[in-house]
Coordinates of C-alpha atoms in Angstrom, one line a residue:
M63 CA -7.9 19.6 -80.1
R64 CA -11.0 18.9 -78.0
A65 CA -10.3 15.1 -78.0
L66 CA -6.7 15.7 -76.9
S67 CA -7.9 17.8 -74.0
S68 CA -10.3 15.0 -72.9
R69 CA -7.6 12.4 -72.9
C70 CA -5.3 14.7 -70.9
L71 CA -8.1 15.3 -68.4
F72 CA -8.8 11.5 -68.1
R73 CA -5.1 10.8 -67.5
F74 CA -5.1 13.4 -64.7
L75 CA -8.4 12.3 -63.0
I76 CA -7.5 8.6 -62.6
P77 CA -4.4 9.2 -60.4
A78 CA -6.2 11.8 -58.5
A79 CA -9.1 9.4 -57.7
V80 CA -6.5 6.8 -56.6
V81 CA -5.0 9.3 -54.2
L82 CA -8.4 10.0 -52.7
L83 CA -9.1 6.3 -52.2
I84 CA -5.8 5.3 -50.6
G85 CA -4.8 8.6 -48.9
W86 CA -1.9 10.9 -49.7
P87 CA 0.4 10.3 -48.1
R88 CA -0.8 7.3 -46.0
A89 CA -0.5 8.0 -42.3
Q90 CA 2.0 5.9 -40.4
A91 CA 0.2 3.2 -38.4
L92 CA 0.3 3.5 -34.7
Q93 CA 2.0 0.7 -32.7
K94 CA -0.6 -1.3 -30.7
I95 CA 0.5 -2.1 -27.1
T96 CA -1.0 -2.8 -23.7
I97 CA 0.0 -1.2 -20.4
N98 CA -1.1 -2.6 -17.1
Y99 CA -2.1 -0.4 -14.2
P100 CA -2.5 -2.3 -10.9
T101 CA -4.4 0.3 -8.9
R102 CA -7.4 2.6 -9.5
S103 CA -5.9 5.5 -7.7
G104 CA -4.1 8.8 -8.3
A105 CA -0.9 6.8 -9.0
S106 CA -2.4 5.9 -12.4
W107 CA -3.5 9.4 -13.3
P108 CA -0.7 10.1 -15.8
L109 CA -1.7 7.0 -17.8
Y110 CA -5.3 8.1 -17.9
I111 CA -4.4 11.5 -19.2
A112 CA -1.8 10.2 -21.7
K113 CA -4.6 8.0 -23.1
D114 CA -7.5 10.4 -23.2
G115 CA -5.3 13.4 -24.0
G116 CA -3.9 11.8 -27.1
Y117 CA -0.3 11.8 -25.9
Y118 CA 0.3 8.2 -26.5
Q119 CA -0.9 8.7 -30.1
K120 CA 1.3 11.8 -30.5
Y121 CA 4.3 9.5 -29.9
G122 CA 3.2 6.8 -32.3
L123 CA 1.4 4.4 -29.8
D124 CA -2.1 3.0 -29.8
V125 CA -2.4 2.0 -26.1
E126 CA -4.9 -0.2 -24.4
L127 CA -4.8 0.4 -20.6
K128 CA -5.7 -2.8 -18.7
F129 CA -6.4 -2.9 -15.0
G130 CA -5.2 -5.9 -13.0
V131 CA -4.0 -6.0 -9.4
H132 CA -0.5 -7.4 -8.6
P133 CA 0.7 -10.0 -9.7
T134 CA -1.5 -9.8 -12.8
G135 CA 0.8 -7.2 -14.4
I136 CA 3.9 -9.4 -13.9
A137 CA 2.1 -12.3 -15.7
M138 CA 1.1 -10.0 -18.5
L139 CA 4.7 -8.8 -19.0
T140 CA 6.0 -12.4 -18.9
S141 CA 3.4 -13.7 -21.4
G142 CA 3.9 -10.7 -23.8
E143 CA 0.4 -9.5 -23.3
A144 CA 1.6 -6.1 -21.9
V145 CA 4.8 -4.2 -22.5
M146 CA 4.8 -2.1 -19.3
I147 CA 3.4 -1.8 -15.7
N148 CA 3.1 1.4 -13.8
H149 CA 4.2 -0.4 -10.6
S150 CA 5.2 0.4 -7.1
L151 CA 9.0 0.6 -7.1
E152 CA 9.1 -2.0 -4.3
Q153 CA 7.2 -4.6 -6.2
G154 CA 9.2 -3.8 -9.4
M155 CA 12.5 -4.3 -7.5
N156 CA 11.3 -7.6 -6.0
A157 CA 10.1 -9.0 -9.3
S158 CA 13.1 -7.8 -11.2
K159 CA 15.7 -9.3 -8.9
T160 CA 13.9 -12.7 -9.3
D161 CA 14.4 -12.7 -13.0
P162 CA 16.7 -9.8 -14.2
S163 CA 16.7 -11.1 -17.7
A164 CA 12.9 -10.4 -18.0
F165 CA 12.4 -6.9 -16.6
V166 CA 13.9 -3.4 -16.5
L167 CA 12.8 -0.4 -14.4
T168 CA 13.0 2.8 -16.6
G169 CA 11.7 6.0 -15.1
S170 CA 9.4 6.9 -12.2
S171 CA 6.4 9.2 -12.2
S172 CA 6.3 9.7 -8.5
N173 CA 8.2 9.3 -5.2
K174 CA 5.5 10.3 -2.8
G175 CA 2.1 9.0 -2.1
V176 CA -1.2 10.4 -0.9
F177 CA -1.9 7.9 2.0
A178 CA -3.5 8.7 5.3
L179 CA -3.1 6.8 8.5
I180 CA -6.7 6.5 9.7
G181 CA -7.4 5.6 13.3
Q182 CA -10.3 4.8 15.6
K183 CA -12.4 7.7 16.7
E184 CA -10.8 8.1 20.1
L185 CA -7.3 8.4 18.8
T186 CA -5.5 11.7 18.3
S187 CA -1.9 10.8 17.5
P188 CA 0.1 8.0 15.9
K189 CA 2.1 7.7 19.1
Q190 CA -1.0 6.3 20.7
L191 CA -0.8 3.2 18.5
K192 CA 1.9 1.5 20.6
G193 CA 0.5 -1.9 21.3
K194 CA -2.4 -1.4 19.0
K195 CA -3.5 -3.4 15.9
I196 CA -2.7 -2.1 12.4
A197 CA -4.4 -3.6 9.4
V198 CA -2.4 -4.3 6.3
G199 CA -3.0 -6.3 3.1
A200 CA -0.1 -8.6 3.8
L201 CA 3.1 -8.5 5.8
G202 CA 5.8 -7.1 3.5
D203 CA 3.6 -5.5 0.9
A204 CA 4.1 -1.9 -0.1
P205 CA 1.5 -0.3 2.2
Y206 CA 2.9 -2.3 5.1
N207 CA 6.4 -1.0 4.5
Y208 CA 5.0 2.6 4.1
T209 CA 3.3 2.2 7.4
V210 CA 6.5 0.9 9.1
A211 CA 8.3 3.9 7.7
L212 CA 5.6 6.4 8.7
L213 CA 5.4 5.0 12.3
G214 CA 9.1 5.2 12.5
T215 CA 8.9 9.0 12.2
Y216 CA 6.9 9.0 15.4
G217 CA 9.4 6.7 17.2
L218 CA 7.5 3.5 16.8
G219 CA 9.2 0.3 15.6
V220 CA 7.8 -2.7 13.8
R221 CA 7.5 -4.6 17.1
D222 CA 5.7 -1.8 18.9
V223 CA 2.4 -2.6 17.2
Q224 CA 0.3 -5.7 16.3
W225 CA 0.0 -6.4 12.5
V226 CA -3.4 -7.6 11.2
P227 CA -3.0 -9.0 7.6
V228 CA -6.5 -8.8 5.9
G229 CA -5.4 -10.4 2.5
T230 CA -7.1 -7.8 0.3
D231 CA -6.7 -4.2 -0.9
V232 CA -7.6 -0.8 0.5
T233 CA -11.3 -1.8 0.8
G234 CA -10.4 -4.7 3.1
R235 CA -8.2 -2.5 5.3
A236 CA -10.9 0.0 5.7
A237 CA -13.4 -2.7 6.6
A238 CA -11.0 -4.0 9.3
L239 CA -11.1 -0.6 10.9
Q240 CA -14.8 -0.2 10.7
T241 CA -15.4 -3.7 12.2
N242 CA -12.9 -3.0 15.1
R243 CA -10.5 -5.7 14.0
A244 CA -7.9 -2.9 13.7
D245 CA -7.2 0.3 15.5
A246 CA -5.6 2.0 12.5
T247 CA -4.7 1.4 8.8
L248 CA -3.1 3.3 5.9
L249 CA -5.6 4.2 3.2
T250 CA -5.6 6.1 -0.1
A251 CA -8.1 8.8 -1.1
P252 CA -11.0 8.8 -1.6
N253 CA -11.4 5.8 0.7
Y254 CA -10.3 7.7 3.8
F255 CA -12.6 10.7 3.0
R256 CA -15.7 8.6 3.9
L257 CA -14.1 7.4 7.1
E258 CA -13.2 10.9 8.1
E259 CA -16.8 11.9 7.6
A260 CA -17.9 9.1 9.9
G261 CA -15.6 10.4 12.6
Y262 CA -12.5 8.3 12.2
K263 CA -9.3 10.2 12.8
N264 CA -6.7 11.2 10.2
L265 CA -3.6 10.7 12.3
A266 CA -0.9 11.4 9.7
N267 CA -0.4 11.8 5.9
L268 CA 2.5 10.1 4.1
A269 CA 3.0 13.0 1.7
E270 CA 3.8 15.3 4.7
H271 CA 6.7 13.1 5.8
E272 CA 10.1 12.1 4.4
V273 CA 8.8 8.7 3.4
Y274 CA 9.3 7.4 -0.1
A275 CA 6.3 5.8 -1.9
A276 CA 7.8 5.5 -5.3
T277 CA 6.3 4.2 -8.6
T278 CA 8.3 2.9 -11.6
Y279 CA 7.8 2.2 -15.3
M280 CA 8.5 -1.6 -15.4
F281 CA 9.1 -2.9 -18.9
A282 CA 9.5 -6.4 -20.3
K283 CA 13.0 -6.5 -21.8
S284 CA 11.7 -8.6 -24.7
A285 CA 9.3 -5.7 -25.6
I286 CA 12.2 -3.2 -25.6
A287 CA 14.3 -5.6 -27.7
A288 CA 11.6 -5.8 -30.3
S289 CA 10.9 -2.0 -30.1
P290 CA 13.9 -0.1 -28.7
K291 CA 12.1 3.3 -28.8
L292 CA 9.3 2.2 -26.5
P293 CA 10.7 3.6 -23.2
E294 CA 11.3 7.0 -24.8
Q295 CA 7.8 7.1 -26.4
I296 CA 6.1 6.2 -23.2
I297 CA 8.2 8.5 -21.0
K298 CA 7.5 11.4 -23.3
A299 CA 3.8 10.7 -23.4
H300 CA 3.7 10.5 -19.6
A301 CA 5.7 13.7 -19.2
E302 CA 3.1 15.5 -21.5
A303 CA 0.3 14.0 -19.4
I304 CA 1.9 15.3 -16.2
K305 CA 2.2 18.8 -17.6
R306 CA -1.5 18.6 -18.6
F307 CA -2.3 17.4 -15.1
Y308 CA -0.8 20.5 -13.5
D309 CA -2.1 22.9 -16.2
D310 CA -5.7 21.7 -16.5
K311 CA -7.5 20.6 -13.4
A312 CA -10.9 20.3 -15.2
F313 CA -9.5 17.8 -17.7
A314 CA -7.6 15.9 -15.1
V315 CA -10.7 15.5 -12.9
K316 CA -12.9 14.5 -15.9
T317 CA -10.3 11.9 -17.1
Y318 CA -9.9 10.3 -13.7
I319 CA -13.6 9.8 -13.3
A320 CA -13.7 8.0 -16.7
Y321 CA -11.5 5.3 -15.2
D322 CA -12.6 5.3 -11.6
K323 CA -16.2 6.5 -11.1
Q324 CA -15.9 8.6 -8.0
P325 CA -17.9 11.7 -7.1
E326 CA -16.5 14.7 -8.8
A327 CA -16.1 16.6 -5.5
D328 CA -13.9 13.7 -4.2
V329 CA -11.8 13.7 -7.3
A330 CA -11.3 17.4 -7.2
R331 CA -10.2 17.1 -3.6
I332 CA -7.7 14.3 -4.6
Y333 CA -6.4 16.5 -7.4
D334 CA -5.8 19.4 -5.0
L335 CA -3.8 17.0 -2.7
Y336 CA -1.7 15.8 -5.6
A337 CA -1.1 19.3 -7.1
K338 CA -0.3 20.9 -3.7
G339 CA 2.1 18.1 -2.9
N340 CA 3.8 18.1 -6.3
I341 CA 3.3 14.3 -6.3
F342 CA 4.1 13.8 -9.9
D343 CA 7.7 14.2 -11.0
R344 CA 8.3 16.2 -14.1
V345 CA 11.8 14.7 -14.5
P346 CA 11.2 11.0 -13.9
Y347 CA 14.4 9.5 -12.7
V348 CA 14.4 6.4 -10.5
M349 CA 15.8 7.9 -7.3
D350 CA 18.7 6.5 -5.3
G351 CA 17.0 7.4 -2.0
A352 CA 13.9 5.5 -3.0
V353 CA 15.9 2.4 -3.8
K354 CA 17.8 2.6 -0.5
A355 CA 14.5 3.2 1.5
I356 CA 12.9 0.1 0.1
V357 CA 15.9 -2.0 1.1
A358 CA 16.0 -0.4 4.6
Q359 CA 12.3 -0.7 5.2
Q360 CA 12.2 -4.5 4.8
V361 CA 11.4 -6.3 8.1
D362 CA 11.6 -9.8 6.6
Q363 CA 15.2 -10.6 7.3
R364 CA 15.6 -13.1 4.4
L365 CA 14.2 -10.6 1.9
A366 CA 16.2 -7.7 3.4
T367 CA 19.4 -9.8 3.0
D368 CA 18.5 -10.6 -0.6
L369 CA 17.8 -7.0 -1.5
K370 CA 21.0 -5.8 0.2
A371 CA 23.1 -8.3 -1.8
Y372 CA 21.5 -7.7 -5.1
D373 CA 23.0 -5.3 -7.7
F374 CA 20.1 -3.4 -9.0
H375 CA 22.2 -1.8 -11.7
K376 CA 21.2 -5.0 -13.6
V377 CA 17.5 -3.9 -13.7
I378 CA 17.3 -0.1 -13.1
D379 CA 18.1 2.0 -16.1
N380 CA 17.9 5.8 -15.9
G381 CA 19.6 6.2 -19.3
T382 CA 16.6 7.2 -21.3
V383 CA 15.6 9.9 -18.9
A384 CA 19.2 11.2 -18.8
R385 CA 19.4 11.3 -22.5
L386 CA 16.1 13.2 -22.8
V387 CA 17.5 15.7 -20.3
K388 CA 20.6 16.2 -22.3
E389 CA 18.6 16.6 -25.5
G390 CA 16.5 19.3 -23.9
F391 CA 13.1 17.5 -24.0
F392 CA 12.0 18.5 -20.5
Q393 CA 13.1 22.1 -20.9
S394 CA 11.2 22.3 -24.2
L395 CA 8.1 20.9 -22.5
F396 CA 8.1 22.6 -19.1
G397 CA 10.2 25.7 -19.9
P398 CA 13.7 26.7 -18.7
G399 CA 12.6 26.8 -15.1
I400 CA 12.8 23.0 -15.0
K401 CA 16.6 23.1 -15.4
A402 CA 17.2 23.4 -11.6
E403 CA 15.0 20.4 -11.0
E404 CA 16.9 18.5 -13.7
S405 CA 20.2 19.1 -12.0
R406 CA 18.8 18.2 -8.6
K407 CA 17.2 15.0 -9.7
A408 CA 20.2 14.0 -11.7
S409 CA 22.4 14.3 -8.7
Q410 CA 20.0 12.2 -6.6
A411 CA 19.2 9.6 -9.3
Y412 CA 20.1 5.9 -9.0
K413 CA 23.4 5.5 -10.7

C-alpha cells in the first residue's frame, strides 16, 4: 500500500514540476513594434504615458519609442523599421498624397498646439509685425503655416511680413530672435519660457485662437496588412494615456521628464497649459476642419493646387475610431459624459 502511494505521488509531482518550469498557462507574447516621435514636446506626451504607464502592454504591444525629426519617421515607415509616426497632420497629408499605397492616417490625438508668438522686447502686439522679419524653419513647414494662420487673425497676410528661414528646429528659431535676425518667431514651451524671462514679449498664443495645429497617427499600410488590429490597439492605448494625463498630473510630469529632461517646474507649467486648454482629444477623429485648414493655409501655389485636387479619402480613415465609439469603448473609459463629445466630434470628423 505504501509503495503504491509513492508511485502515485511521483506521477503527480513530475507534471507539477513541468508546469512550474514552463508556466501555466504560458502568457501570450507581446507584439514588438517601433513608433517614431518627431518632436520632444507636449505633442508626444500620450506616447510617453502609454509606454511608461503600461497601456501599450495592456493591449498586447511591446513598444519601442524612437525619436527622429522629420523626415526620419517617413523613412522608418517605408523601410518597415516603424509601424507608426505621431506626426503633424500637415506632414502626414503631404507624405501620404505622394504615395497613397504606403500610408494611412488613422486617428488624431490633438487639434490644437501650445505655441507662442514671441517678439522682440519693444513689441506689444502682433499687428506691429507688419513689415517685420519672422523666423521659420522653412517656408511651407508646419510652424510656418501656423504662423501664417495666426497672423491672419490679426489682419496680416503672408506678404505683410518678411520670412527668415533658419533651416533648423525651435532652437534655431529662438536663436534667430536672440541674435536680432528676426523680430518674432513661433515657439513651443518650454523654449519660450526662457525668452519671456529675458524680456522678450509673448504676443499671442496659438491655443487661444481658432487655428488648427493637428497631429495624426500615421501608419504604414504594410504594417496594418500584417497586423490588422494595430490601429485599434494603439488608439486604445493612447486613449488610456490621455485619461491618465488628465487624471494624474504628478505621473504625467514625471513621465515627460524621463523623455525630455526639463526642469520640473517648467514641465508642470506646460502640463497646466495643456490641461487648461484641453489640448488632447479624448475621441480622436481626424477632423474635417483640420484637413480644410491645411489646404487653405498653403502659400506655395503648386502645393496648394495639388492638395486641393487630391482626394484624401484615399489616405484618411476614421473607421477605427467610429467603430470604437459605436462599441462604447470611450464611454467605458471616460464615463457617460463623453457621449456629447462623441456626437460633436462625429459630426465634424473627416468623412
